[in-house]
Amino acid sequence: MSVHDTLLNRLKRGCETMAYPKGPAPALPDRHGGALKVEAAKCDASCSACVTVCPTEAIARPAGKPVALDLGRCIFCAECVTVCPTKAITQSNDHRMAVRQREDLVLGDTGKEQVRLAQALDEKLRRLFGRSLKLRQVSAAGCNACEADTNVLGTIGWDLGRFGIQFVASPRHADGLLITGPVSKNMELALKKTYIALPEPRIVIALGACAIAGGPFIGHPQHHNGASGLVPVDLFIPGCPPHPLTILDGLLRLLDRLGESDARR
Amino acid sequence: MKRDTPFTLLTNGTALSWADVPEWPLAEFLRNVGAELGRGERLSSFFGVPEGDALRLVAVLAFDAGNTLAVGRSQSFSGSFPALTATHAQAHLFEREIWEQHGVVPENHPWLKPVRKDHGAGPAVGDFFRVDGREIHEVAVGPVHAGIIEPGHFRFQCAGEEVLHLEIALGFQHRGVEEAIAGGPHRATVYQMETVAGDTTIGHATAYANALEALAGTEAPLRAQWLRAIALELERLANHTGDLGALAGDVAFLPTASACGKIRGDFLNLTALLCGNRFGRGLVRPGGCLLDGDTERLSQLRKRLETALAEVQQAAAWLWDAASVRTRFEHTGHLHAKQAAAIGLVGPAARACGLVRDVRFDHPTGWHRFAQVPVSVWPDGDVFARARVRWLEIQRSGDFLREQLDAVPEGETMSSLPALAPNSLAVALVEGWRGEVCHVALTGADGKLRRYKITDPSFHNWTGLALALRGQAISDFPLCNKSFNLSYCGFDL
Ligand code: SF4
Ligand code: SF4
């Protein structure tokens, strides 16, 4: 095959970058399910079926209080959805689930059935980072799936570069830190040093169930159950791993770059 | 093929009573293991089982040519034992691990230092092998790397550009996977197995399921075994395609790099078509598969697979055709077949040194007993060979999937799992995309898991990368590293 063929083939393929966010978002796989929705009002008074099946103890039913599901601890196994007899816990098929505050991931109470999606950065930070956000990624005991699906955003289909978002090779060049993994004790020092090496102002993103709360390994003594105990987190992106679309939505939401695509929904 | 061995033989994916595992005094046990390794057999797993304050050692050997596994154990002891590593390099990391996990000292181990535990200031802090001399300089890289990569520390001893020695210090990813299983299986165990190495979800989950099914004296329904085989090859296709792209990217050959990045995602999406998750979470469970594919879904899978395979064929053709790629790949990061055998290398990296070893072929379980995938081998042991083996495997996985998706077995995908037999040992090997995934499960008198040993292929293979770097220009490290593409968390557990 000659260079000529290679180029011709490339030309024929045309632009392979998705239209989103200008166009519609690509569909999640039909069995994905998206974010969970919890309507505690529908719960049976005596039921706690979901509490006993959840592998990460993401669901609690404190006496006299409505059921509370913490989407930050959730690894999206859908066991709770299957066992719930009153359909109080359902899948929304919505890929959007990034939040600014940890408690915005706790679902159940009236008015709090779904995640309270992230607000954009304040104007000053938006002016700084809105059109150019350089991130340093630190994997701190991530399983390489969160990492892989972050990497995917750099491929031609997603092309993160078109939003001015880029992963850089030095913390000195970075505006923010994107953390994956529950933060093993063995990575604590490296994570802290990386954080300190970032010039201010800086932002921190906790990506995936592990980085938010420990994920499938929650409670193990070898790690810190997520990043928030060590560094202040500005954006939480749930999932195990989050679908690339969920990650992209989170980043663009933070930078207020979603525009009409968000309003259209 | 039966031959004289004091070890008890067992087939991959089966269990035996703990009492039937032959037991020898420590010295005799080590002699027996050493004798088999001396005959060229492979050490699949080697670990300790605490018994009160004392310890037993257990060895799982793979007799690849005989298509069988062999197990044996020592009587319990404490204090120290003469290191096998002194004569058999395959035991090197296993013995360091035994020391770290149980405190018994492998005497005369040539390089005794922690494998993954934090000894105060972090795992990489400690003595490194040093080359001295006026021209020698040291380069330290990591744990945090320049891209979106897991953490690890690389310490190079260089003379100018040339790497004389590379030492790899890992452990940064340690999450306590094995410790957490003790007394299980617990509610979270299967989810942890799916994320031992998140890019090998199907490989590790299948090994775990096989081990538990063997202990329970049952087998997954045939259709589930078939589905697992499909998912395993999809996992291989995604990762091999990604690796070809990454290798192309490292030599600045962008057409293949950018195409493969996308096609890798297309393969991941095929897995997501089956189970909703791009990495195969929620599919494989002890007892079968949690989800099934109806006719419509499977025909969609078949169609999209064809498209992705055609695209990867195109992207690979560009790669193999480019002289600039060949000159960078050939003779880079060379590993001899002899070295590879000595350190117990597995997977595509071993096959790229001409070693014919593939669990799907040597120790078939599940669906691979009925449908074979030919072993892909390339003799040269360099980056080119490792890329080439991946490409051969992409084609063969593609053929396998085409064939299998055209002949779908009927039936259920899930069966209930009976209680685990008490005091029994099960061994399950799976050929993950990086190579042999080995899970050994031991139950106690209560039928709970008393010891669970996981060996990710990376545990064998990191040493291969270190050796391949010797005599290379340090600037070729990224290329060599990608040609192995090993797991950090699978190693660190
Ligand atoms: S879907 Fe989330 S909350 Fe529900 S059982 Fe699974 S991990 Fe727990
Ligand atoms: S959240 Fe899930 S996918 Fe992400 S690093 Fe943790 S275990 Fe892996």
Tab-separated table of N, CA and C in Angstrom, chain A residues 168-217:
chain	number	residue	atom	x	y	z
A	168	VAL	N	-1.545	17.152	30.406
A	168	VAL	CA	-0.161	17.591	30.235
A	168	VAL	C	0.784	16.745	31.081
A	169	ALA	N	2.062	16.831	30.706
A	169	ALA	CA	3.062	15.926	31.270
A	169	ALA	C	3.739	16.460	32.520
A	170	SER	N	3.366	17.668	32.958
A	170	SER	CA	3.974	18.183	34.177
A	170	SER	C	2.929	18.931	34.992
A	171	PRO	N	2.964	18.755	36.307
A	171	PRO	CA	2.016	19.493	37.139
A	171	PRO	C	2.213	21.000	37.019
A	172	ARG	N	3.434	21.420	36.693
A	172	ARG	CA	3.713	22.858	36.559
A	172	ARG	C	2.951	23.479	35.394
A	173	HIS	N	2.574	22.650	34.438
A	173	HIS	CA	1.855	23.159	33.272
A	173	HIS	C	0.346	23.037	33.443
A	174	ALA	N	-0.077	22.528	34.601
A	174	ALA	CA	-1.483	22.140	34.735
A	174	ALA	C	-2.297	23.146	35.538
A	175	ASP	N	-3.586	23.216	35.194
A	175	ASP	CA	-4.537	24.040	35.940
A	175	ASP	C	-5.326	23.196	36.922
A	176	GLY	N	-5.301	21.897	36.700
A	176	GLY	CA	-6.105	21.038	37.561
A	176	GLY	C	-5.580	19.625	37.589
A	177	LEU	N	-6.151	18.880	38.541
A	177	LEU	CA	-5.724	17.515	38.787
A	177	LEU	C	-6.934	16.621	38.563
A	178	LEU	N	-6.756	15.551	37.809
A	178	LEU	CA	-7.837	14.586	37.651
A	178	LEU	C	-7.386	13.282	38.301
A	179	ILE	N	-8.088	12.902	39.357
A	179	ILE	CA	-7.654	11.752	40.167
A	179	ILE	C	-8.548	10.545	39.901
A	180	THR	N	-7.913	9.403	39.700
A	180	THR	CA	-8.641	8.135	39.632
A	180	THR	C	-8.106	7.212	40.717
A	181	GLY	N	-8.942	6.285	41.150
A	181	GLY	CA	-8.518	5.318	42.158
A	181	GLY	C	-8.820	5.791	43.568
A	182	PRO	N	-8.865	4.849	44.514
A	182	PRO	CA	-9.248	5.155	45.894
A	182	PRO	C	-8.148	5.874	46.683
A	183	VAL	N	-7.028	6.150	46.083
A	183	VAL	CA	-5.820	6.723	46.679
A	183	VAL	C	-5.215	5.760	47.709
A	184	SER	N	-4.412	4.869	47.185
A	184	SER	CA	-3.706	3.918	48.031
A	184	SER	C	-2.776	4.684	48.961
A	185	LYS	N	-2.508	4.089	50.118
A	185	LYS	CA	-1.568	4.732	51.040
A	185	LYS	C	-0.229	4.932	50.336
A	186	ASN	N	0.108	3.990	49.447
A	186	ASN	CA	1.382	4.083	48.743
A	186	ASN	C	1.432	5.220	47.720
A	187	MET	N	0.281	5.787	47.394
A	187	MET	CA	0.267	6.913	46.453
A	187	MET	C	-0.032	8.241	47.139
A	188	GLU	N	-0.243	8.192	48.427
A	188	GLU	CA	-0.633	9.397	49.160
A	188	GLU	C	0.397	10.521	48.964
A	189	LEU	N	1.659	10.185	49.176
A	189	LEU	CA	2.708	11.201	49.099
A	189	LEU	C	2.814	11.779	47.685
A	190	ALA	N	2.790	10.885	46.694
A	190	ALA	CA	2.916	11.332	45.304
A	190	ALA	C	1.743	12.225	44.918
A	191	LEU	N	0.557	11.875	45.408
A	191	LEU	CA	-0.621	12.678	45.089
A	191	LEU	C	-0.503	14.067	45.710
A	192	LYS	N	-0.123	14.104	46.974
A	192	LYS	CA	-0.006	15.398	47.659
A	192	LYS	C	1.051	16.266	46.991
A	193	LYS	N	2.185	15.642	46.659
A	193	LYS	CA	3.253	16.416	46.017
A	193	LYS	C	2.803	16.967	44.674
A	194	THR	N	2.066	16.148	43.934
A	194	THR	CA	1.573	16.607	42.635
A	194	THR	C	0.637	17.789	42.820
A	195	TYR	N	-0.242	17.660	43.816
A	195	TYR	CA	-1.212	18.730	44.066
A	195	TYR	C	-0.491	20.033	44.393
A	196	ILE	N	0.489	19.936	45.272
A	196	ILE	CA	1.218	21.145	45.685
A	196	ILE	C	1.992	21.745	44.514
A	197	ALA	N	2.432	20.895	43.607
A	197	ALA	CA	3.225	21.391	42.472
A	197	ALA	C	2.386	22.157	41.454
A	198	LEU	N	1.058	22.032	41.545
A	198	LEU	CA	0.180	22.755	40.621
A	198	LEU	C	0.113	24.233	41.013
A	199	PRO	N	0.303	25.118	40.080
A	199	PRO	CA	0.154	26.535	40.428
A	199	PRO	C	-1.298	26.856	40.769
A	200	GLU	N	-1.495	27.852	41.618
A	200	GLU	CA	-2.850	28.268	41.962
A	200	GLU	C	-3.327	29.325	40.985
A	201	PRO	N	-4.620	29.480	40.794
A	201	PRO	CA	-5.687	28.628	41.310
A	201	PRO	C	-5.722	27.284	40.588
A	202	ARG	N	-6.127	26.264	41.297
A	202	ARG	CA	-6.148	24.928	40.719
A	202	ARG	C	-7.456	24.229	41.072
A	203	ILE	N	-7.847	23.335	40.218
A	203	ILE	CA	-9.071	22.591	40.513
A	203	ILE	C	-8.744	21.104	40.597
A	204	VAL	N	-9.618	20.364	41.288
A	204	VAL	CA	-9.417	18.924	41.435
A	204	VAL	C	-10.684	18.183	41.034
A	205	ILE	N	-10.503	17.159	40.223
A	205	ILE	CA	-11.625	16.340	39.771
A	205	ILE	C	-11.422	14.919	40.277
A	206	ALA	N	-12.428	14.382	40.955
A	206	ALA	CA	-12.377	12.982	41.390
A	206	ALA	C	-13.222	12.172	40.424
A	207	LEU	N	-12.569	11.272	39.706
A	207	LEU	CA	-13.236	10.535	38.644
A	207	LEU	C	-13.430	9.068	39.026
A	208	GLY	N	-14.690	8.639	39.034
A	208	GLY	CA	-14.992	7.229	39.288
A	208	GLY	C	-15.293	6.952	40.748
A	209	ALA	N	-16.007	5.841	40.961
A	209	ALA	CA	-16.430	5.463	42.314
A	209	ALA	C	-15.245	5.370	43.270
A	210	CYS	N	-14.125	4.851	42.798
A	210	CYS	CA	-12.951	4.706	43.666
A	210	CYS	C	-12.486	6.059	44.186
A	211	ALA	N	-12.298	7.016	43.288
A	211	ALA	CA	-11.753	8.311	43.684
A	211	ALA	C	-12.747	9.093	44.535
A	212	ILE	N	-14.040	8.795	44.385
A	212	ILE	CA	-15.042	9.506	45.175
A	212	ILE	C	-15.152	8.890	46.577
A	213	ALA	N	-15.194	7.549	46.638
A	213	ALA	CA	-15.459	6.938	47.946
A	213	ALA	C	-14.756	5.610	48.196
A	214	GLY	N	-13.979	5.115	47.252
A	214	GLY	CA	-13.299	3.836	47.470
A	214	GLY	C	-13.739	2.733	46.521
A	215	GLY	N	-14.886	2.929	45.859
A	215	GLY	CA	-15.338	1.982	44.843
A	215	GLY	C	-15.491	0.569	45.370
A	216	PRO	N	-15.189	-0.429	44.531
A	216	PRO	CA	-15.360	-1.822	44.957
A	216	PRO	C	-14.480	-2.171	46.157
A	217	PHE	N	-13.492	-1.346	46.454
A	217	PHE	CA	-12.543	-1.663	47.526
A	217	PHE	C	-12.831	-0.859	48.784
